[in-house]
PDB file of C-alpha atoms in Angstrom:
ATOM      1  CA  ASN A1081      10.486   9.215 -35.499  1.00 65.00           C
ATOM      2  CA  ALA A1082      11.456   6.614 -32.336  1.00 77.00           C
ATOM      3  CA  GLY A1083       8.908   8.973 -29.184  1.00 94.00           C
ATOM      4  CA  VAL A1084       8.894   6.845 -26.859  1.00 97.00           C
ATOM      5  CA  THR A1085      10.690   3.538 -26.287  1.00 96.00           C
ATOM      6  CA  GLN A1086       9.605   0.264 -23.216  1.00 97.00           C
ATOM      7  CA  THR A1087      10.890  -2.339 -22.959  1.00 96.00           C
ATOM      8  CA  PRO A1088       9.983  -5.312 -22.816  1.00 97.00           C
ATOM      9  CA  LYS A1089       6.595  -5.820 -23.988  1.00 96.00           C
ATOM     10  CA  PHE A1090       4.991  -8.733 -22.019  1.00 97.00           C
ATOM     11  CA  GLN A1091       7.017  -9.812 -19.111  1.00 97.00           C
ATOM     12  CA  VAL A1092       5.317 -12.782 -16.858  1.00 97.00           C
ATOM     13  CA  LEU A1093       7.749 -12.826 -13.302  1.00 97.00           C
ATOM     14  CA  LYS A1094       7.046 -15.469 -10.481  1.00 97.00           C
ATOM     15  CA  THR A1095       5.888 -14.388  -7.134  1.00 98.00           C
ATOM     16  CA  GLY A1096       9.443 -12.317  -5.773  1.00 97.00           C
ATOM     17  CA  GLN A1097      10.919 -11.990  -8.437  1.00 97.00           C
ATOM     18  CA  SER A1098      12.932  -8.628  -9.744  1.00 97.00           C
ATOM     19  CA  MET A1099      12.485  -6.658 -12.641  1.00 97.00           C
ATOM     20  CA  THR A1100      14.041  -4.143 -14.257  1.00 98.00           C
ATOM     21  CA  LEU A1101      11.063  -1.491 -17.629  1.00 98.00           C
ATOM     22  CA  GLN A1102      13.791   0.570 -19.144  1.00 97.00           C
ATOM     23  CA  CYS A1103      11.725   3.500 -21.100  1.00 98.00           C
ATOM     24  CA  ALA A1104      13.749   6.119 -23.274  1.00 97.00           C
ATOM     25  CA  GLN A1105      12.640   8.613 -25.592  1.00 97.00           C
ATOM     26  CA  ASP A1106      14.098  11.121 -28.051  1.00 96.00           C
ATOM     27  CA  MET A1107      12.356  13.620 -28.434  1.00 95.00           C
ATOM     28  CA  ASN A1108      15.159  15.904 -24.877  1.00 94.00           C
ATOM     29  CA  HIS A1109      11.949  16.297 -23.178  1.00 93.00           C
ATOM     30  CA  ASN A1110      12.210  16.906 -19.234  1.00 92.00           C
ATOM     31  CA  SER A1111       8.898  15.822 -17.816  1.00 92.00           C
ATOM     32  CA  MET A1112       8.889  11.742 -17.828  1.00 95.00           C
ATOM     33  CA  TYR A1113       5.821   9.910 -16.049  1.00 95.00           C
ATOM     34  CA  TRP A1114       5.929   5.694 -15.312  1.00 96.00           C
ATOM     35  CA  TYR A1115       1.565   4.808 -15.402  1.00 96.00           C
ATOM     36  CA  ARG A1116       0.302   1.402 -14.198  1.00 97.00           C
ATOM     37  CA  GLN A1117      -3.886   0.342 -15.846  1.00 96.00           C
ATOM     38  CA  ASP A1118      -5.848  -1.735 -14.952  1.00 94.00           C
ATOM     39  CA  PRO A1119      -9.311  -3.233 -16.142  1.00 87.00           C
ATOM     40  CA  GLY A1120     -11.629  -0.867 -14.690  1.00 82.00           C
ATOM     41  CA  MET A1121      -8.945   1.094 -12.693  1.00 84.00           C
ATOM     42  CA  GLY A1122      -7.895   3.659 -15.545  1.00 86.00           C
ATOM     43  CA  LEU A1123      -4.105   5.438 -15.820  1.00 92.00           C
ATOM     44  CA  ARG A1124      -2.642   6.054 -12.359  1.00 93.00           C
ATOM     45  CA  LEU A1125       0.519   7.471 -12.130  1.00 93.00           C
ATOM     46  CA  ILE A1126       2.956   5.217  -9.477  1.00 95.00           C
ATOM     47  CA  TYR A1127       6.492   7.581 -10.237  1.00 94.00           C
ATOM     48  CA  TYR A1128       7.006  11.299 -11.829  1.00 93.00           C
ATOM     49  CA  SER A1129      10.166  12.335 -12.389  1.00 94.00           C
ATOM     50  CA  ALA A1130      10.167  16.316 -13.592  1.00 90.00           C
ATOM     51  CA  SER A1131      13.127  16.746 -14.637  1.00 91.00           C
ATOM     52  CA  GLU A1132      16.788  14.919 -14.999  1.00 92.00           C
ATOM     53  CA  GLY A1133      17.324  14.367 -11.638  1.00 90.00           C
ATOM     54  CA  THR A1134      14.473  14.541  -9.328  1.00 92.00           C
ATOM     55  CA  THR A1135      11.612  12.138  -9.207  1.00 94.00           C
ATOM     56  CA  ASP A1136       8.905  12.260  -6.914  1.00 92.00           C
ATOM     57  CA  LYS A1137       5.746   9.144  -6.133  1.00 92.00           C
ATOM     58  CA  GLY A1138       2.532   9.448  -7.880  1.00 90.00           C
ATOM     59  CA  GLU A1139      -0.531   7.857  -6.612  1.00 89.00           C
ATOM     60  CA  VAL A1140       0.607   4.501  -6.069  1.00 94.00           C
ATOM     61  CA  PRO A1141       4.338   4.019  -5.272  1.00 96.00           C
ATOM     62  CA  ASN A1142       4.586   1.158  -3.266  1.00 96.00           C
ATOM     63  CA  GLY A1143       6.210  -1.750  -4.895  1.00 97.00           C
ATOM     64  CA  TYR A1144       7.832   0.567  -7.548  1.00 98.00           C
ATOM     65  CA  ASN A1145      11.765   2.381  -7.480  1.00 97.00           C
ATOM     66  CA  VAL A1146      12.425   4.621 -10.432  1.00 97.00           C
ATOM     67  CA  SER A1147      15.383   5.627 -11.824  1.00 97.00           C
ATOM     68  CA  ARG A1148      16.173   8.609 -13.845  1.00 96.00           C
ATOM     69  CA  LEU A1149      19.417   8.211 -15.275  1.00 86.00           C
ATOM     70  CA  ASN A1150      19.860  10.905 -17.757  1.00 95.00           C
ATOM     71  CA  LYS A1151      17.336  13.665 -20.205  1.00 95.00           C
ATOM     72  CA  ARG A1152      16.138  10.538 -21.504  1.00 97.00           C
ATOM     73  CA  GLU A1153      15.876   8.116 -19.819  1.00 97.00           C
ATOM     74  CA  PHE A1154      13.296   6.881 -17.175  1.00 97.00           C
ATOM     75  CA  SER A1155      13.257   3.563 -15.704  1.00 98.00           C
ATOM     76  CA  LEU A1156      10.423   1.616 -13.535  1.00 98.00           C
ATOM     77  CA  ARG A1157      12.216  -1.471 -10.690  1.00 98.00           C
ATOM     78  CA  LEU A1158       9.995  -3.897  -8.941  1.00 97.00           C
ATOM     79  CA  GLU A1159      11.777  -5.408  -5.873  1.00 94.00           C
ATOM     80  CA  SER A1160       9.976  -8.295  -4.835  1.00 97.00           C
ATOM     81  CA  ALA A1161       7.118  -8.295  -7.930  1.00 97.00           C
ATOM     82  CA  ALA A1162       3.439  -9.293  -5.810  1.00 97.00           C
ATOM     83  CA  PRO A1163      -0.027 -10.518  -7.721  1.00 97.00           C
ATOM     84  CA  SER A1164      -0.780  -7.359  -7.243  1.00 97.00           C
ATOM     85  CA  GLN A1165       1.433  -5.723  -9.712  1.00 98.00           C
ATOM     86  CA  THR A1166      -0.248  -7.255 -12.363  1.00 97.00           C
ATOM     87  CA  SER A1167      -0.900  -4.227 -15.089  1.00 97.00           C
ATOM     88  CA  VAL A1168       0.021  -3.232 -18.082  1.00 97.00           C
ATOM     89  CA  TYR A1169       2.690  -0.197 -17.183  1.00 98.00           C
ATOM     90  CA  PHE A1170       2.824   2.899 -20.172  1.00 97.00           C
ATOM     91  CA  CYS A1171       5.774   5.660 -19.339  1.00 97.00           C
ATOM     92  CA  ALA A1172       5.485   8.456 -21.012  1.00 96.00           C
ATOM     93  CA  SER A1173       7.685  11.915 -21.496  1.00 95.00           C
ATOM     94  CA  ARG A1174       5.813  15.258 -21.512  1.00 92.00           C
ATOM     95  CA  GLU A1175       6.239  18.192 -24.125  1.00 90.00           C
ATOM     96  CA  LEU A1176       4.807  21.521 -22.019  1.00 83.00           C
ATOM     97  CA  TRP A1177       4.465  24.719 -24.966  1.00 76.00           C
ATOM     98  CA  ASP A1178       2.629  26.734 -21.690  1.00 71.00           C
ATOM     99  CA  ARG A1179      -0.064  26.611 -19.614  1.00 64.00           C
ATOM    100  CA  GLY A1180      -2.758  24.660 -21.686  1.00 65.00           C
ATOM    101  CA  ASN A1181      -0.929  23.872 -24.084  1.00 78.00           C
ATOM    102  CA  GLU A1182       1.008  20.290 -23.109  1.00 85.00           C
ATOM    103  CA  LYS A1183       0.637  16.305 -24.431  1.00 90.00           C
ATOM    104  CA  LEU A1184       2.008  13.408 -23.484  1.00 92.00           C
ATOM    105  CA  PHE A1185       3.520  10.656 -25.630  1.00 95.00           C
ATOM    106  CA  PHE A1186       3.767   7.582 -24.526  1.00 97.00           C
ATOM    107  CA  GLY A1187       5.716   4.272 -24.977  1.00 97.00           C
ATOM    108  CA  SER A1188       3.415   1.404 -26.362  1.00 96.00           C
ATOM    109  CA  GLY A1189       3.012  -0.592 -23.116  1.00 97.00           C
ATOM    110  CA  THR A1190       4.294  -3.378 -21.552  1.00 97.00           C
ATOM    111  CA  GLN A1191       1.844  -5.816 -20.447  1.00 97.00           C
ATOM    112  CA  LEU A1192       3.305  -7.409 -16.877  1.00 97.00           C
ATOM    113  CA  SER A1193       1.906 -10.811 -15.590  1.00 97.00           C
ATOM    114  CA  VAL A1194       2.786 -12.085 -11.526  1.00 97.00           C
ATOM    115  CA  LEU A1195       2.250 -15.263 -10.901  1.00 96.00           C
TER     116      LEU A1195
ATOM    117  CA  ARG B 955     -15.394  11.834  -5.973  1.00 58.00           C
ATOM    118  CA  LYS B 956     -13.860  11.075  -8.354  1.00 71.00           C
ATOM    119  CA  GLU B 957     -11.050  13.593  -9.050  1.00 87.00           C
ATOM    120  CA  VAL B 958     -11.821  12.828 -13.467  1.00 93.00           C
ATOM    121  CA  GLU B 959     -15.282  11.319 -13.599  1.00 94.00           C
ATOM    122  CA  GLN B 960     -16.589   9.547 -16.238  1.00 94.00           C
ATOM    123  CA  ASP B 961     -19.529   7.557 -18.206  1.00 90.00           C
ATOM    124  CA  PRO B 962     -17.436   4.039 -18.875  1.00 88.00           C
ATOM    125  CA  GLY B 963     -20.546   3.429 -21.173  1.00 88.00           C
ATOM    126  CA  PRO B 964     -19.816   0.992 -23.304  1.00 93.00           C
ATOM    127  CA  PHE B 965     -21.374   3.609 -26.890  1.00 95.00           C
ATOM    128  CA  ASN B 966     -23.073   1.541 -29.232  1.00 96.00           C
ATOM    129  CA  VAL B 967     -24.582   3.873 -32.358  1.00 97.00           C
ATOM    130  CA  PRO B 968     -24.385   2.937 -35.948  1.00 97.00           C
ATOM    131  CA  GLU B 969     -22.469   4.251 -37.909  1.00 98.00           C
ATOM    132  CA  GLY B 970     -22.861   8.218 -38.971  1.00 98.00           C
ATOM    133  CA  ALA B 971     -24.239   8.510 -36.098  1.00 97.00           C
ATOM    134  CA  THR B 972     -23.827  11.658 -33.460  1.00 97.00           C
ATOM    135  CA  VAL B 973     -21.899  10.767 -30.060  1.00 97.00           C
ATOM    136  CA  ALA B 974     -21.344  12.770 -26.607  1.00 96.00           C
ATOM    137  CA  PHE B 975     -19.828  11.957 -23.823  1.00 94.00           C
ATOM    138  CA  ASN B 976     -19.351  13.899 -20.706  1.00 94.00           C
ATOM    139  CA  CYS B 977     -16.227  14.542 -18.048  1.00 95.00           C
ATOM    140  CA  THR B 978     -16.724  15.916 -14.334  1.00 96.00           C
ATOM    141  CA  TYR B 979     -13.381  16.651 -12.654  1.00 94.00           C
ATOM    142  CA  SER B 980     -13.616  17.827  -8.946  1.00 92.00           C
ATOM    143  CA  ASN B 981     -10.803  20.470  -8.145  1.00 87.00           C
ATOM    144  CA  SER B 982     -12.643  23.620  -9.262  1.00 85.00           C
ATOM    145  CA  ALA B 983      -8.227  25.414  -9.859  1.00 83.00           C
ATOM    146  CA  SER B 984      -8.144  22.846 -12.560  1.00 84.00           C
ATOM    147  CA  GLN B 985      -5.899  23.682 -15.317  1.00 82.00           C
ATOM    148  CA  SER B 986      -5.859  21.723 -18.508  1.00 88.00           C
ATOM    149  CA  PHE B 987      -8.093  20.314 -19.908  1.00 92.00           C
ATOM    150  CA  PHE B 988      -7.842  17.076 -22.951  1.00 94.00           C
ATOM    151  CA  TRP B 989      -9.350  14.236 -24.713  1.00 96.00           C
ATOM    152  CA  TYR B 990      -7.116  11.084 -25.297  1.00 97.00           C
ATOM    153  CA  ARG B 991      -7.892   8.659 -27.267  1.00 97.00           C
ATOM    154  CA  GLN B 992      -7.285   4.520 -26.393  1.00 96.00           C
ATOM    155  CA  ASP B 993      -7.167   1.451 -28.980  1.00 96.00           C
ATOM    156  CA  CYS B 994      -7.672  -1.605 -27.873  1.00 92.00           C
ATOM    157  CA  ARG B 995      -4.545  -2.860 -25.878  1.00 88.00           C
ATOM    158  CA  LYS B 996      -2.410   0.522 -27.174  1.00 94.00           C
ATOM    159  CA  GLU B 997      -1.249   3.811 -25.362  1.00 96.00           C
ATOM    160  CA  PRO B 998      -3.662   6.382 -25.451  1.00 97.00           C
ATOM    161  CA  LYS B 999      -2.482   9.665 -27.586  1.00 96.00           C
ATOM    162  CA  LEU B1000      -3.827  12.943 -27.540  1.00 94.00           C
ATOM    163  CA  LEU B1001      -7.008  13.834 -29.796  1.00 96.00           C
ATOM    164  CA  MET B1002      -6.968  17.340 -28.361  1.00 94.00           C
ATOM    165  CA  SER B1003      -6.864  19.455 -26.474  1.00 91.00           C
ATOM    166  CA  VAL B1004      -9.718  22.100 -24.454  1.00 92.00           C
ATOM    167  CA  TYR B1005      -9.689  25.240 -24.216  1.00 85.00           C
ATOM    168  CA  SER B1006     -12.422  27.535 -22.812  1.00 85.00           C
ATOM    169  CA  SER B1007     -13.925  28.837 -25.615  1.00 85.00           C
ATOM    170  CA  GLY B1008     -14.636  25.571 -27.029  1.00 87.00           C
ATOM    171  CA  ASN B1009     -12.263  24.435 -29.902  1.00 91.00           C
ATOM    172  CA  GLU B1010     -13.659  21.657 -32.778  1.00 94.00           C
ATOM    173  CA  ASP B1011     -11.563  19.801 -35.459  1.00 94.00           C
ATOM    174  CA  GLY B1012     -13.259  17.907 -37.829  1.00 96.00           C
ATOM    175  CA  ARG B1013     -15.542  15.945 -36.533  1.00 98.00           C
ATOM    176  CA  PHE B1014     -14.725  16.185 -33.376  1.00 97.00           C
ATOM    177  CA  THR B1015     -16.176  18.897 -30.888  1.00 97.00           C
ATOM    178  CA  ALA B1016     -15.032  19.541 -27.226  1.00 96.00           C
ATOM    179  CA  GLN B1017     -16.497  22.315 -24.967  1.00 96.00           C
ATOM    180  CA  LEU B1018     -15.591  23.258 -21.406  1.00 94.00           C
ATOM    181  CA  ASN B1019     -18.133  24.156 -18.795  1.00 93.00           C
ATOM    182  CA  ARG B1020     -15.580  25.670 -15.473  1.00 92.00           C
ATOM    183  CA  ALA B1021     -18.424  26.912 -13.965  1.00 92.00           C
ATOM    184  CA  SER B1022     -20.526  23.573 -13.929  1.00 93.00           C
ATOM    185  CA  GLN B1023     -16.667  21.793 -14.198  1.00 94.00           C
ATOM    186  CA  TYR B1024     -17.145  19.454 -16.542  1.00 92.00           C
ATOM    187  CA  ILE B1025     -15.765  18.425 -20.310  1.00 96.00           C
ATOM    188  CA  SER B1026     -17.678  17.536 -22.867  1.00 96.00           C
ATOM    189  CA  LEU B1027     -16.655  15.996 -26.223  1.00 97.00           C
ATOM    190  CA  LEU B1028     -19.228  15.793 -29.382  1.00 97.00           C
ATOM    191  CA  ILE B1029     -18.783  13.122 -32.588  1.00 97.00           C
ATOM    192  CA  ARG B1030     -20.532  13.591 -35.790  1.00 98.00           C
ATOM    193  CA  ASP B1031     -20.653  11.650 -38.949  1.00 98.00           C
ATOM    194  CA  SER B1032     -18.842   8.752 -36.010  1.00 98.00           C
ATOM    195  CA  LYS B1033     -17.083   6.316 -38.315  1.00 98.00           C
ATOM    196  CA  LEU B1034     -16.222   2.628 -37.267  1.00 97.00           C
ATOM    197  CA  SER B1035     -12.770   3.769 -36.808  1.00 97.00           C
ATOM    198  CA  ASP B1036     -13.918   5.974 -33.887  1.00 98.00           C
ATOM    199  CA  SER B1037     -14.516   2.992 -32.051  1.00 97.00           C
ATOM    200  CA  ALA B1038     -12.680   3.157 -29.129  1.00 97.00           C
ATOM    201  CA  THR B1039     -11.767   4.667 -25.566  1.00 96.00           C
ATOM    202  CA  TYR B1040     -11.684   8.352 -25.076  1.00 97.00           C
ATOM    203  CA  LEU B1041     -10.204   9.595 -21.479  1.00 96.00           C
ATOM    204  CA  CYS B1042     -10.641  12.948 -20.688  1.00 96.00           C
ATOM    205  CA  VAL B1043      -7.576  14.377 -18.995  1.00 94.00           C
ATOM    206  CA  VAL B1044      -7.126  17.141 -16.280  1.00 92.00           C
ATOM    207  CA  THR B1045      -4.049  19.090 -15.556  1.00 88.00           C
ATOM    208  CA  VAL B1046      -4.641  19.592 -12.206  1.00 80.00           C
ATOM    209  CA  ASN B1047      -1.814  21.704 -10.202  1.00 69.00           C
ATOM    210  CA  TYR B1048      -0.843  20.657  -6.632  1.00 60.00           C
ATOM    211  CA  GLY B1049       1.672  23.463  -6.796  1.00 55.00           C
ATOM    212  CA  GLY B1050       4.363  22.574  -8.513  1.00 55.00           C
ATOM    213  CA  SER B1051       5.345  24.768 -11.964  1.00 55.00           C
ATOM    214  CA  GLN B1052       4.041  22.037 -14.374  1.00 60.00           C
ATOM    215  CA  GLY B1053       0.898  20.761 -12.715  1.00 69.00           C
ATOM    216  CA  ASN B1054      -0.188  16.823 -12.663  1.00 81.00           C
ATOM    217  CA  LEU B1055      -2.816  14.968 -15.438  1.00 86.00           C
ATOM    218  CA  ILE B1056      -5.672  13.726 -13.417  1.00 90.00           C
ATOM    219  CA  PHE B1057      -7.337  10.390 -16.337  1.00 93.00           C
ATOM    220  CA  GLY B1058     -11.209   9.704 -15.834  1.00 94.00           C
ATOM    221  CA  LYS B1059     -10.923   6.080 -16.702  1.00 94.00           C
ATOM    222  CA  GLY B1060     -12.173   6.172 -19.669  1.00 95.00           C
ATOM    223  CA  THR B1061     -15.582   5.843 -21.994  1.00 95.00           C
ATOM    224  CA  LYS B1062     -15.759   2.704 -24.445  1.00 95.00           C
ATOM    225  CA  LEU B1063     -17.445   3.195 -27.633  1.00 97.00           C
ATOM    226  CA  SER B1064     -18.284   1.090 -30.006  1.00 97.00           C
ATOM    227  CA  VAL B1065     -19.283   2.022 -33.287  1.00 97.00           C
ATOM    228  CA  LYS B1066     -21.127  -0.525 -35.907  1.00 96.00           C
ATOM    229  CA  PRO B1067     -21.866  -1.021 -39.421  1.00 95.00           C
TER     230      PRO B1067
END
């Protein structure tokens, strides 16, 4: 019962460095999401992918890129990390039965610090 | 006005108490409503969906008032293990087929012995 697997759990970067956060789900879900969570700000959507081959910007996409490699995997890339990107990042996939019946499954999160 | 607003708390209550959280949403076209629970330094997990007729799951009762655009969560006989942050989540359809989930900032609950 892996669910949503997210790596790494912790990462420290220097300003200007790049990195990719990996996310994979084994539940055959079409929709996948990347959120960031900051104290006092709640969860904010960075990018989402409604289905394999499509991606769309969320509320806070600047400084990030994403790739929906296949149905299972959705990666988030920071090309040139900035201190403002210090945050906890969550990947999620969405199971949708019908309107009103849905559930988000989250990965365990990545604590990222940019110095 | 924020799309989804919650009282951040913290709510500090003794074991066995009844506690209620409210959440208001601004978009009258909101379709679906949920409560998620997030433990400290963990990922959010679905607690329960909120249906128009209200719904109950053990000690937890969720209600929706579409006219006033608010959702509530009632926890009866609170346990130490209920200590967590409770996130109100609303799905709004901006034209896509699935709608987008909007999270409130969460209400922190601390249950004391």
